Amino acid sequence: MYERTVKRLLDILFSALMLVVLSPVFLLVAVLIKLDSKGPVIFQQKRVGKGKTYFNIYKFRTMRTDTPSEVPTNDLHGANNYITRLGGFLRKTSLDELPQLLNILKGEMSFIGPRPALWNQYELIELRDKHGANDVLPGLSGWAQVNGRDLLSLEEEKKAEFDGVYARNISFGFDMKCLLLTFVNVIGMDGVVDGDEGKNPTDDAKTEE
């Protein structure tokens, strides 16, 4: 009942409300991006949604237009060289994620769920199948993220396990816990890592642009 009805209604209500309330922020960020570097304001990327369907995720562009677009940032050597001056700030504050409110309103994402994998993150997708995490809507934040965010020395198996725990235990209380921890992490700017130079040599974790 909660997942099928209440959660979706809350997603619609709060994503619509936030889009209206934060519209001045959207406008300001859009202007700053255009002043900071050449290229579109919004970055789109093919991601895996519920049931392994595909959709385009929206983000404020934080990297140059010549950045390889199908490589997770944590796997991109010299990623910091591609990030724009404004982009570094947007990523650390998670303001680059705000356009995903449109994905939530459209029903492609939820506020809380497994972070949507890139279409070519085959290992992660397969592991999520094993843990049942592909059966729920992906989220703006999730249980794996609040247990590491981009400090994903979390191997793919561990990340998928966290996603599976969420998928099997979806509830209003669990969502509120994830939202609270997300807020704490964002305020503290904890766990933000860009590029493979930010990982240990044994880390295999992948994150998105």
Short mmCIF file of C-alpha atoms in Angstrom, two decimals:
data_model
loop_
_atom_site.label_atom_id
_atom_site.label_comp_id
_atom_site.label_asym_id
_atom_site.label_seq_id
_atom_site.Cartn_x
_atom_site.Cartn_y
_atom_site.Cartn_z
CA MET A 1 0.00 0.00 0.00
CA TYR A 2 2.68 2.49 1.00
CA GLU A 3 4.98 1.83 -1.95
CA ARG A 4 2.23 1.72 -4.60
CA THR A 5 0.09 4.63 -3.43
CA VAL A 6 1.28 6.75 -0.51
CA LYS A 7 4.93 6.93 -1.57
CA ARG A 8 3.98 7.96 -5.11
CA LEU A 9 1.53 10.61 -3.89
CA LEU A 10 4.19 12.05 -1.59
CA ASP A 11 6.68 12.06 -4.47
CA ILE A 12 4.27 13.99 -6.69
CA LEU A 13 3.28 16.46 -3.97
CA PHE A 14 6.75 17.30 -2.71
CA SER A 15 8.53 17.29 -6.09
CA ALA A 16 5.92 19.71 -7.49
CA LEU A 17 6.13 21.90 -4.39
CA MET A 18 9.93 21.98 -4.43
CA LEU A 19 10.04 22.79 -8.15
CA VAL A 20 7.89 25.86 -7.45
CA VAL A 21 9.68 26.95 -4.26
CA LEU A 22 13.16 26.37 -5.69
CA SER A 23 12.45 27.93 -9.10
CA PRO A 24 14.58 31.02 -8.24
CA VAL A 25 17.47 28.67 -7.38
CA PHE A 26 17.02 26.84 -10.68
CA LEU A 27 17.12 30.14 -12.56
CA LEU A 28 20.19 31.40 -10.69
CA VAL A 29 22.13 28.14 -11.18
CA ALA A 30 21.18 28.07 -14.87
CA VAL A 31 22.50 31.61 -15.39
CA LEU A 32 25.73 30.85 -13.50
CA ILE A 33 26.33 27.69 -15.55
CA LYS A 34 25.94 29.63 -18.81
CA LEU A 35 28.35 32.30 -17.55
CA ASP A 36 30.85 29.75 -16.28
CA SER A 37 31.32 27.51 -19.32
CA LYS A 38 30.05 26.67 -22.78
CA GLY A 39 27.38 24.03 -23.16
CA PRO A 40 23.82 23.20 -22.08
CA VAL A 41 22.52 23.92 -18.60
CA ILE A 42 21.02 20.45 -18.17
CA PHE A 43 23.03 17.25 -18.52
CA GLN A 44 21.10 14.13 -19.57
CA GLN A 45 22.31 10.55 -19.27
CA LYS A 46 20.77 7.13 -19.97
CA ARG A 47 20.01 5.30 -16.73
CA VAL A 48 18.34 2.09 -15.58
CA GLY A 49 14.95 2.46 -13.96
CA LYS A 50 12.41 0.16 -12.31
CA GLY A 51 12.20 -3.20 -14.07
CA LYS A 52 15.44 -2.39 -15.92
CA THR A 53 13.69 0.05 -18.23
CA TYR A 54 15.69 3.05 -19.45
CA PHE A 55 15.13 6.74 -18.85
CA ASN A 56 17.14 9.95 -19.12
CA ILE A 57 18.26 11.38 -15.80
CA TYR A 58 18.52 15.17 -15.47
CA LYS A 59 21.29 17.05 -13.70
CA PHE A 60 22.76 20.52 -13.81
CA ARG A 61 25.87 20.24 -15.98
CA THR A 62 29.01 20.28 -13.85
CA MET A 63 31.59 19.11 -16.41
CA ARG A 64 32.95 20.27 -19.74
CA THR A 65 31.14 19.18 -22.88
CA ASP A 66 34.14 17.09 -24.02
CA THR A 67 33.91 14.83 -20.94
CA PRO A 68 33.36 11.11 -21.78
CA SER A 69 29.63 10.80 -21.11
CA GLU A 70 29.26 7.05 -20.52
CA VAL A 71 31.99 6.66 -17.91
CA PRO A 72 31.13 6.83 -14.18
CA THR A 73 32.98 9.79 -12.70
CA ASN A 74 34.74 7.64 -10.11
CA ASP A 75 36.23 5.62 -12.99
CA LEU A 76 37.25 8.66 -15.02
CA HIS A 77 40.97 9.31 -14.77
CA GLY A 78 41.67 12.99 -14.16
CA ALA A 79 37.99 13.73 -13.56
CA ASN A 80 38.82 16.93 -11.70
CA ASN A 81 40.27 18.33 -14.91
CA TYR A 82 36.85 18.04 -16.57
CA ILE A 83 34.82 19.60 -13.75
CA THR A 84 34.00 23.27 -14.30
CA ARG A 85 34.73 25.93 -11.69
CA LEU A 86 31.08 26.14 -10.70
CA GLY A 87 30.64 22.39 -11.12
CA GLY A 88 32.82 21.56 -8.13
CA PHE A 89 30.59 23.62 -5.87
CA LEU A 90 27.38 22.19 -7.34
CA ARG A 91 28.61 18.63 -6.83
CA LYS A 92 29.79 19.13 -3.25
CA THR A 93 26.49 20.75 -2.27
CA SER A 94 24.43 18.27 -4.37
CA LEU A 95 22.71 21.20 -6.10
CA ASP A 96 23.50 19.47 -9.40
CA GLU A 97 20.90 16.84 -8.46
CA LEU A 98 17.97 19.26 -8.23
CA PRO A 99 16.70 18.71 -11.81
CA GLN A 100 15.93 15.13 -10.81
CA LEU A 101 12.83 16.56 -9.17
CA LEU A 102 11.48 16.44 -12.74
CA ASN A 103 12.32 12.73 -12.95
CA ILE A 104 10.46 12.22 -9.67
CA LEU A 105 7.42 14.17 -10.86
CA LYS A 106 7.36 12.13 -14.09
CA GLY A 107 7.38 8.86 -12.11
CA GLU A 108 10.80 7.72 -13.31
CA MET A 109 12.36 8.14 -9.84
CA SER A 110 11.43 8.55 -6.20
CA PHE A 111 13.00 10.65 -3.47
CA ILE A 112 14.40 7.48 -1.89
CA GLY A 113 15.51 4.32 -3.71
CA PRO A 114 18.62 2.74 -5.24
CA ARG A 115 20.61 5.32 -7.19
CA PRO A 116 19.92 4.67 -10.90
CA ALA A 117 22.78 2.81 -12.54
CA LEU A 118 24.31 3.77 -15.85
CA TRP A 119 23.03 1.52 -18.64
CA ASN A 120 26.52 -0.02 -18.98
CA GLN A 121 27.13 -0.80 -15.29
CA TYR A 122 26.35 -4.43 -16.05
CA GLU A 123 27.86 -5.90 -12.88
CA LEU A 124 25.88 -3.61 -10.60
CA ILE A 125 22.65 -4.24 -12.54
CA GLU A 126 23.15 -8.01 -12.30
CA LEU A 127 23.88 -7.83 -8.58
CA ARG A 128 20.78 -5.71 -8.03
CA ASP A 129 18.79 -8.45 -9.76
CA LYS A 130 20.17 -10.88 -7.20
CA HIS A 131 19.04 -8.66 -4.33
CA GLY A 132 15.73 -7.54 -5.85
CA ALA A 133 16.78 -3.92 -6.09
CA ASN A 134 15.77 -3.52 -9.75
CA ASP A 135 12.13 -4.04 -8.78
CA VAL A 136 11.71 -0.61 -7.17
CA LEU A 137 11.95 2.95 -8.45
CA PRO A 138 15.47 4.40 -8.30
CA GLY A 139 15.92 7.35 -5.98
CA LEU A 140 17.45 10.77 -5.57
CA SER A 141 19.18 9.25 -2.54
CA GLY A 142 19.20 5.78 -1.05
CA TRP A 143 20.31 3.46 1.73
CA ALA A 144 23.63 2.73 -0.02
CA GLN A 145 24.34 6.46 -0.42
CA VAL A 146 23.74 7.35 3.23
CA ASN A 147 26.11 4.50 4.09
CA GLY A 148 28.91 5.93 1.98
CA ARG A 149 27.70 8.42 -0.64
CA ASP A 150 30.58 8.74 -3.17
CA LEU A 151 33.16 7.28 -0.76
CA LEU A 152 32.27 4.03 -2.37
CA SER A 153 35.15 1.89 -1.39
CA LEU A 154 31.91 -0.08 -1.21
CA GLU A 155 32.39 -2.83 -3.76
CA GLU A 156 29.50 -3.44 -6.14
CA GLU A 157 28.27 -6.45 -4.12
CA LYS A 158 28.05 -4.43 -0.93
CA LYS A 159 26.35 -1.55 -2.69
CA ALA A 160 23.76 -3.92 -4.18
CA GLU A 161 23.21 -5.49 -0.74
CA PHE A 162 22.33 -2.08 0.72
CA ASP A 163 19.96 -1.47 -2.20
CA GLY A 164 18.38 -4.88 -1.63
CA VAL A 165 17.86 -4.16 2.07
CA TYR A 166 15.96 -1.03 1.10
CA ALA A 167 13.88 -2.81 -1.57
CA ARG A 168 12.79 -5.48 0.92
CA ASN A 169 11.97 -3.03 3.72
CA ILE A 170 10.35 -0.03 2.06
CA SER A 171 8.30 1.93 4.58
CA PHE A 172 7.53 5.52 5.49
CA GLY A 173 9.85 5.28 8.50
CA PHE A 174 12.75 3.88 6.44
CA ASP A 175 12.30 6.65 3.86
CA MET A 176 12.34 9.31 6.58
CA LYS A 177 15.51 7.81 8.03
CA CYS A 178 17.22 7.92 4.62
CA LEU A 179 16.06 11.50 4.03
CA LEU A 180 17.38 12.63 7.40
CA LEU A 181 20.76 10.96 6.87
CA THR A 182 20.93 12.40 3.35
CA PHE A 183 20.32 15.88 4.73
CA VAL A 184 23.07 15.39 7.34
CA ASN A 185 25.54 14.15 4.70
CA VAL A 186 24.76 16.98 2.28
CA ILE A 187 25.09 19.65 4.97
CA GLY A 188 28.41 18.14 6.02
CA MET A 189 29.45 17.59 2.38
CA ASP A 190 30.56 14.10 3.47
CA GLY A 191 31.84 11.45 1.13
CA VAL A 192 32.14 13.35 -2.14
CA VAL A 193 34.86 11.87 -4.34
CA ASP A 194 35.52 12.66 -7.99
CA GLY A 195 37.69 10.57 -10.27
CA ASP A 196 39.75 7.44 -9.84
CA GLU A 197 42.50 9.44 -8.16
CA GLY A 198 40.11 9.73 -5.20
CA LYS A 199 39.91 5.97 -4.71
CA ASN A 200 42.15 3.37 -3.21
CA PRO A 201 43.81 1.13 -5.80
CA THR A 202 41.61 -1.79 -4.75
CA ASP A 203 38.33 0.11 -5.03
CA ASP A 204 36.00 -0.95 -7.81
CA ALA A 205 33.09 1.30 -6.94
CA LYS A 206 31.35 3.27 -9.64
CA THR A 207 29.30 6.40 -9.29
CA GLU A 208 27.57 8.58 -11.82
CA GLU A 209 28.38 11.93 -13.38
#
